[in-house]
mmCIF file of C-alpha atoms in Angstrom:
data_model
loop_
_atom_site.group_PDB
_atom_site.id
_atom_site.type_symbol
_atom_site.label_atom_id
_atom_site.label_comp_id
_atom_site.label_asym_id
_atom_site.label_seq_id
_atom_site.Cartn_x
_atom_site.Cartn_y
_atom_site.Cartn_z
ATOM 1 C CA UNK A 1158 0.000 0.000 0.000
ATOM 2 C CA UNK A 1159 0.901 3.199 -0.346
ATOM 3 C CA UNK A 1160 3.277 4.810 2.057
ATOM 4 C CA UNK A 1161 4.532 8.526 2.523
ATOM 5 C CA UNK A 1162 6.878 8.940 6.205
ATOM 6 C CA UNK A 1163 7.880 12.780 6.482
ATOM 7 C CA UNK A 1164 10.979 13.162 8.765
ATOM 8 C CA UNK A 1165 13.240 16.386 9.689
ATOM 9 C CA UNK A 1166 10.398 17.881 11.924
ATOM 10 C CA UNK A 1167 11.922 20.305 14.479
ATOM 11 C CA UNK A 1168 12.300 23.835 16.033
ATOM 12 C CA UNK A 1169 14.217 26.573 14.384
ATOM 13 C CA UNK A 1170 14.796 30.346 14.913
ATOM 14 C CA UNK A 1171 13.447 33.289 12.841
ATOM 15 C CA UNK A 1172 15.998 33.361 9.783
ATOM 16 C CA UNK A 1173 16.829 29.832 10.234
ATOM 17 C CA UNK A 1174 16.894 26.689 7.333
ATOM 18 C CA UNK A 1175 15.210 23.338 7.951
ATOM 19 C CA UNK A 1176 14.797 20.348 5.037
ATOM 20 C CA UNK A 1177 11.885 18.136 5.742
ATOM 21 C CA UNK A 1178 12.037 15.074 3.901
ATOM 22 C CA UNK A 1179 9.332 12.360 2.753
ATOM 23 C CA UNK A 1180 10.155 8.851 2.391
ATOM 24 C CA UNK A 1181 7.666 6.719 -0.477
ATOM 25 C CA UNK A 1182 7.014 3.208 -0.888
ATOM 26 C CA UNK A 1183 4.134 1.171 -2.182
ATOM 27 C CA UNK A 1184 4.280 2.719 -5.681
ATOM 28 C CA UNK A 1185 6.437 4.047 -8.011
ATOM 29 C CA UNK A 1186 7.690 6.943 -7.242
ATOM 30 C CA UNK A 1187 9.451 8.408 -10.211
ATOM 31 C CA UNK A 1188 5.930 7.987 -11.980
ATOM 32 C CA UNK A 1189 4.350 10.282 -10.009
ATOM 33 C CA UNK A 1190 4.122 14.565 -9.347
ATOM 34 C CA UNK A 1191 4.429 15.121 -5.564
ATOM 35 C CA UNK A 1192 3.228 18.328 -3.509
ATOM 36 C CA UNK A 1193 3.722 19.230 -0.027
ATOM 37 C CA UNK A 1194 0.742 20.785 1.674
ATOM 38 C CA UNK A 1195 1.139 22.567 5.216
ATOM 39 C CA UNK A 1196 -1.758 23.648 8.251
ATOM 40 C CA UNK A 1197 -0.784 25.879 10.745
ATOM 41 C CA UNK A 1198 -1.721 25.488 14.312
ATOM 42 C CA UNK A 1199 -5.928 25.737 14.245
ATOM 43 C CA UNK A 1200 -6.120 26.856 10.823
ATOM 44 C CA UNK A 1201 -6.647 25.330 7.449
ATOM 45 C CA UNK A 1202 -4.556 23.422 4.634
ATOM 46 C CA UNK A 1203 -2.640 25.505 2.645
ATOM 47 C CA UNK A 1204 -0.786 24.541 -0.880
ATOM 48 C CA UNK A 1205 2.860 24.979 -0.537
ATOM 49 C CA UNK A 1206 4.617 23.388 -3.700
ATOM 50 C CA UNK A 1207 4.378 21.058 -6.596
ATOM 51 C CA UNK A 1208 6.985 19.032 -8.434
ATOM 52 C CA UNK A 1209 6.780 17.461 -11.920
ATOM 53 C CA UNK A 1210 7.159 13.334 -11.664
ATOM 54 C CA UNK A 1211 10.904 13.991 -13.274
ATOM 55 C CA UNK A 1212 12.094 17.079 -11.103
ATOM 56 C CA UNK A 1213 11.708 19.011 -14.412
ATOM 57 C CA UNK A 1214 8.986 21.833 -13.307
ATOM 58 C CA UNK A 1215 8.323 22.906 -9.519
ATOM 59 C CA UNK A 1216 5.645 25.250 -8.755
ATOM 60 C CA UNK A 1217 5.694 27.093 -5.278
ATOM 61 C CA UNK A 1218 2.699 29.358 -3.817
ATOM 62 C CA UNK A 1219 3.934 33.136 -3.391
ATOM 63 C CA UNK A 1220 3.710 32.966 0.352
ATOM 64 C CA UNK A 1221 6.894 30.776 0.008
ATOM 65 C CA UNK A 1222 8.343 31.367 -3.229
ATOM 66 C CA UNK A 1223 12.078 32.550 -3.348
ATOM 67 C CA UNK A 1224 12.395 30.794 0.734
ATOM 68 C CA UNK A 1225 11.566 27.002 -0.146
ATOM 69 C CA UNK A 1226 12.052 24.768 -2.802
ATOM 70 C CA UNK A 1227 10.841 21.194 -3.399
ATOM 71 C CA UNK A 1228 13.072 18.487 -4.999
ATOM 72 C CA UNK A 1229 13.376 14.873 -5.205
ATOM 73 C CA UNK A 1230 15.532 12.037 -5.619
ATOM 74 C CA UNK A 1231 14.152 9.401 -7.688
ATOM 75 C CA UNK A 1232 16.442 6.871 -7.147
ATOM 76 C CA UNK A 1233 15.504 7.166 -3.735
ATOM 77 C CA UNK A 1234 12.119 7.211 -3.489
ATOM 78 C CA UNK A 1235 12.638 10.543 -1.425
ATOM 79 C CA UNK A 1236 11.297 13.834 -1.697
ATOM 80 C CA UNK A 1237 12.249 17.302 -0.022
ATOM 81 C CA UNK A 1238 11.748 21.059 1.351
ATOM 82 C CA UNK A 1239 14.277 22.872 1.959
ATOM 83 C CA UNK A 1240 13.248 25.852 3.898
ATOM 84 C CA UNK A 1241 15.423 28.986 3.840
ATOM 85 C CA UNK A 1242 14.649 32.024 5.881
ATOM 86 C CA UNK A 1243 11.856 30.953 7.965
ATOM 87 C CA UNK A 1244 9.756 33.157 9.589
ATOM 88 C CA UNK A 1245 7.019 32.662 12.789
ATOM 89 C CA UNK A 1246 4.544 32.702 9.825
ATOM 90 C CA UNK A 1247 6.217 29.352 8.489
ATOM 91 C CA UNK A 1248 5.152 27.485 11.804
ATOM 92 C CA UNK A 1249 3.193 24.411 10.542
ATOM 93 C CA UNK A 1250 2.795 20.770 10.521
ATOM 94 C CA UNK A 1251 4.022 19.977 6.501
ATOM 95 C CA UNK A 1252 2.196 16.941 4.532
ATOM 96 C CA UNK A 1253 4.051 15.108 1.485
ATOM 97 C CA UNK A 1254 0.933 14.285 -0.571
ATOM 98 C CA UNK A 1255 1.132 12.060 -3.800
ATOM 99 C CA UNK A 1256 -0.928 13.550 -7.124
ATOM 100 C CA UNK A 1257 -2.960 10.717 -8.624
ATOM 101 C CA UNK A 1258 -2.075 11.440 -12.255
ATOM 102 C CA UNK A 1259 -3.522 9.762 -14.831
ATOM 103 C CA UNK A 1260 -5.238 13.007 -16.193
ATOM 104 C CA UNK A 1261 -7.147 13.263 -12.721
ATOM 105 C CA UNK A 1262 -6.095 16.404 -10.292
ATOM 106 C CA UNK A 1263 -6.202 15.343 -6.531
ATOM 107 C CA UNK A 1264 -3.675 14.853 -3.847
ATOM 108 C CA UNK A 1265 -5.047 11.138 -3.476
ATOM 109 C CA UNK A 1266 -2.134 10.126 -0.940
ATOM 110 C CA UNK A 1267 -1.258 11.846 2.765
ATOM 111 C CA UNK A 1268 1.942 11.440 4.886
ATOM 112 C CA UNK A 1269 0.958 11.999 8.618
ATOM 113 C CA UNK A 1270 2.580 15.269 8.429
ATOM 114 C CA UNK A 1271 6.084 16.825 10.142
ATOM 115 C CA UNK A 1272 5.841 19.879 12.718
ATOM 116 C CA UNK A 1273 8.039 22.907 12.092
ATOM 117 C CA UNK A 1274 8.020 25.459 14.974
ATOM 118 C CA UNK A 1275 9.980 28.455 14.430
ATOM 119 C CA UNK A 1276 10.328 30.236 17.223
ATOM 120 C CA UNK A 1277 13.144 32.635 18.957
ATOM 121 C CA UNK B 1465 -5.334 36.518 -6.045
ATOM 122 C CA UNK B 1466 -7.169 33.614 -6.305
ATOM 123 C CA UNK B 1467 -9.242 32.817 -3.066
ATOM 124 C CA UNK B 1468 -11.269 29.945 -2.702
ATOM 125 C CA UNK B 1469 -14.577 30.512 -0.600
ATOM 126 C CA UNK B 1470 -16.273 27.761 1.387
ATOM 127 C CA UNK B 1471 -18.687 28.175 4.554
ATOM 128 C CA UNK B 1472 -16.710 28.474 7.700
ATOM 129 C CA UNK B 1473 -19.005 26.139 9.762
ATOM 130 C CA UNK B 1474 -22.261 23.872 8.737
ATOM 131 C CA UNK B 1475 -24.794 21.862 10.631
ATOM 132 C CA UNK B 1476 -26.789 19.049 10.148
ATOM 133 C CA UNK B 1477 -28.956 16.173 11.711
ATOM 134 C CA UNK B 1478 -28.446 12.726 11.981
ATOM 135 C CA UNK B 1479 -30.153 11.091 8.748
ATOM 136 C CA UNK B 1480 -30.083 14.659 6.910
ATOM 137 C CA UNK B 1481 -28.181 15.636 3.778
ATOM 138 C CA UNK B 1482 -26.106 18.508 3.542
ATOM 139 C CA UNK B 1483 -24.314 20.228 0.960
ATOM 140 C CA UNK B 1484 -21.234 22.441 1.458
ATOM 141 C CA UNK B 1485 -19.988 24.537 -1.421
ATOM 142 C CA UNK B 1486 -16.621 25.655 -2.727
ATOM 143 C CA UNK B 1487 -16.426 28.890 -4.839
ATOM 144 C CA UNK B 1488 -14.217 31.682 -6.930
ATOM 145 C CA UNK B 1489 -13.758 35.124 -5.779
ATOM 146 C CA UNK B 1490 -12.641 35.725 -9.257
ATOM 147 C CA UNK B 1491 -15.711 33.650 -11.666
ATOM 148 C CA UNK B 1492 -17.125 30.159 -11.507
ATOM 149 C CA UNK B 1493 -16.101 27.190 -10.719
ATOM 150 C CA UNK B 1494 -16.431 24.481 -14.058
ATOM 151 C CA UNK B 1495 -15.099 21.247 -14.272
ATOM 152 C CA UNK B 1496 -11.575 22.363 -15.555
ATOM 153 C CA UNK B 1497 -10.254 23.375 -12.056
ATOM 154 C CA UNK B 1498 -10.828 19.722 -11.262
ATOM 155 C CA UNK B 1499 -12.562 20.170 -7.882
ATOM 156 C CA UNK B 1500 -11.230 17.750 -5.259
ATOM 157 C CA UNK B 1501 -12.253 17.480 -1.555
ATOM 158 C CA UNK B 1502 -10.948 16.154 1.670
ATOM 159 C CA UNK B 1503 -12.305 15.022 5.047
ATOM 160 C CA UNK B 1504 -9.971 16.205 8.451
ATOM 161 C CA UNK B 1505 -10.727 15.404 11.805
ATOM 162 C CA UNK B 1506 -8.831 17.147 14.336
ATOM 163 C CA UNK B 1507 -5.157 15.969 14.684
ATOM 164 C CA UNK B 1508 -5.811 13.478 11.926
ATOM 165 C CA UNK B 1509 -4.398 13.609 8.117
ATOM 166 C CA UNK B 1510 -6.731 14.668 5.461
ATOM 167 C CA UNK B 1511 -8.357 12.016 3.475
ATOM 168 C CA UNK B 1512 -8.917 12.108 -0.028
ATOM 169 C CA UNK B 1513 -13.153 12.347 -0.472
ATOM 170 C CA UNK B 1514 -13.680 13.196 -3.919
ATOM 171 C CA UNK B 1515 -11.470 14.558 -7.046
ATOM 172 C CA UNK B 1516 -12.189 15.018 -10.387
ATOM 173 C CA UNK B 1517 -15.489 16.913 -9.502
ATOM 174 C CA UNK B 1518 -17.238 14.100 -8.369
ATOM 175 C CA UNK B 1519 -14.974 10.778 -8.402
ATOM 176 C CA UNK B 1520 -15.237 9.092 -4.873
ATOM 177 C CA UNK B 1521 -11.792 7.814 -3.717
ATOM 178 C CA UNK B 1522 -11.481 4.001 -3.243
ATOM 179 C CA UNK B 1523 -13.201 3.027 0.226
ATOM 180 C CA UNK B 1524 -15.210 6.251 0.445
ATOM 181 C CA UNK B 1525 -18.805 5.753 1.171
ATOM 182 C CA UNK B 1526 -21.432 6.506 -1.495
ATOM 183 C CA UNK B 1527 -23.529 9.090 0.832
ATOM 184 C CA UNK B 1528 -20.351 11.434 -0.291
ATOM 185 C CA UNK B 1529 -21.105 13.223 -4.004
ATOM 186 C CA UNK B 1530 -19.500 15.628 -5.759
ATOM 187 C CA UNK B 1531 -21.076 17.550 -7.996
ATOM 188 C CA UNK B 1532 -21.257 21.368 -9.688
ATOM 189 C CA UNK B 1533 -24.200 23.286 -8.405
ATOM 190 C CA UNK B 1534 -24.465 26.324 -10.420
ATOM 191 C CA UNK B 1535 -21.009 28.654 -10.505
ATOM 192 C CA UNK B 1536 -19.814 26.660 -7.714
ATOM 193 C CA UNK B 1537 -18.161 23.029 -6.847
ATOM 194 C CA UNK B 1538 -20.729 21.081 -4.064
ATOM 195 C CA UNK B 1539 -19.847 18.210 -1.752
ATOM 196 C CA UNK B 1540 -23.284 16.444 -0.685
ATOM 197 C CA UNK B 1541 -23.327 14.432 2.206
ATOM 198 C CA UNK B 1542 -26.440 12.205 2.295
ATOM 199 C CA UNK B 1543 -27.841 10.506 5.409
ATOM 200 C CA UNK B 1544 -25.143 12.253 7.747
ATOM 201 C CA UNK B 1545 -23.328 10.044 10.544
ATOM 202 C CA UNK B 1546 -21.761 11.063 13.586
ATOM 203 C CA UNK B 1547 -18.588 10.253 12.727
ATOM 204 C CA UNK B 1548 -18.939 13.010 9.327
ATOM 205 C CA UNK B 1549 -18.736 15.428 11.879
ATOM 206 C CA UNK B 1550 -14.895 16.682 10.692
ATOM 207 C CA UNK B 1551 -13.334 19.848 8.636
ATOM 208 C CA UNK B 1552 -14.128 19.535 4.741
ATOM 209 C CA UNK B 1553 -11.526 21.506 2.347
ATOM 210 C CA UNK B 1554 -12.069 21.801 -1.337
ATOM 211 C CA UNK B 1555 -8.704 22.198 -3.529
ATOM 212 C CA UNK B 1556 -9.284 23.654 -7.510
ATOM 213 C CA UNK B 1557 -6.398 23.393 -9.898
ATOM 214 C CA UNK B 1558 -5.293 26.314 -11.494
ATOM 215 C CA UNK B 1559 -3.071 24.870 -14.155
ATOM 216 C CA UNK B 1560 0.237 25.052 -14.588
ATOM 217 C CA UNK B 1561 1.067 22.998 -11.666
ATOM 218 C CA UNK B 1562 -0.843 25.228 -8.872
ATOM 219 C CA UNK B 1563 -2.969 24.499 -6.529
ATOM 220 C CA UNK B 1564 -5.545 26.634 -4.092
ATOM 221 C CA UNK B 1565 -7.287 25.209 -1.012
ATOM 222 C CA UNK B 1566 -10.395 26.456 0.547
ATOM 223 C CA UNK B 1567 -10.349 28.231 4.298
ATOM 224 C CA UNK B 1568 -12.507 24.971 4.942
ATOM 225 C CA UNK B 1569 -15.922 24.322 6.400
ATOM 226 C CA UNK B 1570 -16.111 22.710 9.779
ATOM 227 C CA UNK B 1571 -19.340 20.182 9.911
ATOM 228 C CA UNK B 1572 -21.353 19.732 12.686
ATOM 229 C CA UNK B 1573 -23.578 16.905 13.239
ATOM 230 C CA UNK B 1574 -26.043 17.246 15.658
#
């Protein structure tokens, strides 16, 4: 079955990097686009970033465009945020989420989501 | 911007149907922003509901239907249970690789 484990959770300071990564297994990964989706404490899902099945387009909303950046390894089932210049506003627990492809448009597949706290 | 408007909160009774609705501040909502919607109970991980306007996810109970009702994207619960009592988000595609979710509506079942 279909398997998405997001690991590098953690506090960091104002100004400060984290990379959050999100282990797949169950299907084939390089097959597949990939987003990361993020809720802050008591408030709803927001889209963060998208990233084509091959690492060959990457889409980011503006709230973090320019400070993260989604990328993937392929050959090991793995894919990443790197988050540069976090601010108090970037405090949220981050979900991998598989896109089902196949000329549908859903995030059909969750990881169970890694807190980021940034806090002074 | 793009914002995506949904009711913040939403009752119904045991045995009812409800329908929450997902709309564009900037037009209408058609079948080529791919509606999709997911179920989240608190502390839990969303689960896929619908996508593809009104394609149930595997293991998803027939009482959920998607649908488009008018200029907007609809999620109809029929025959509400207790345990449908969660947070509801729709998500459109904008092309291009973006996304937008809805603020979300919380459903009450009482």
């Amino acid at each position: 079955q279909v398997q998405l484990v997001e690991s590098g959770a953690g506090v960091v300071q104002p100004g400060g990097s984290l990379r959050l990564s999100c282990a797949a297994s169950g299907f084939t990964f390089s097959n597949y686009n990939m987003h990361w989706v993020r809720q802050a404490p008591g408030k709803g899902l927001e889209w963060v970033a998208f990233i084509w099945f091959d690492g060959s387009s990457k889409k980011y909303a503006d709230s973090v465009k320019g400070r993260l950046t989604i990328s993937r390894d392929n050959f090991k089932d793995t894919l990443y945020l790197q988050m540069n210049s976090l601010t108090i506003e970037d405090t949220a627990v981050y979900y991998c989420a598989k896109d089902s492809g196949g000329g549908d448009c859903a995030l059909d597949y969750w990881g169970q989501g890694a807190l980021v706290t940034v806090s002074s | 911007q793009t914002v995506v408007t949904q009711e913040p909160s939403f009752s119904v009774s045991p045995g009812g149907t409800v329908t929450l609705t997902c709309g564009l501040n900037s037009g209408s909502v058609s079948t080529n922003y791919y509606p999709s919607w997911y179920q989240q109970t608190p502390g839990q991980t969303p689960r896929t509901l619908i996508y593809t306007t009104n394609t149930r996810s595997s293991g998803v109970p027939d009482r959920f239907s998607g649908s488009i009702l008018g200029n907007k994207a609809a999620l109809t619960i029929t025959g509400a249970q207790a345990d449908d009592e969660s947070d509801y988000y729709c998500a459109l595609f904008l092309g291009g690789g973006l996304w937008v979710f809805g603020g979300g509506t919380k459903l009450t079942v009482l």
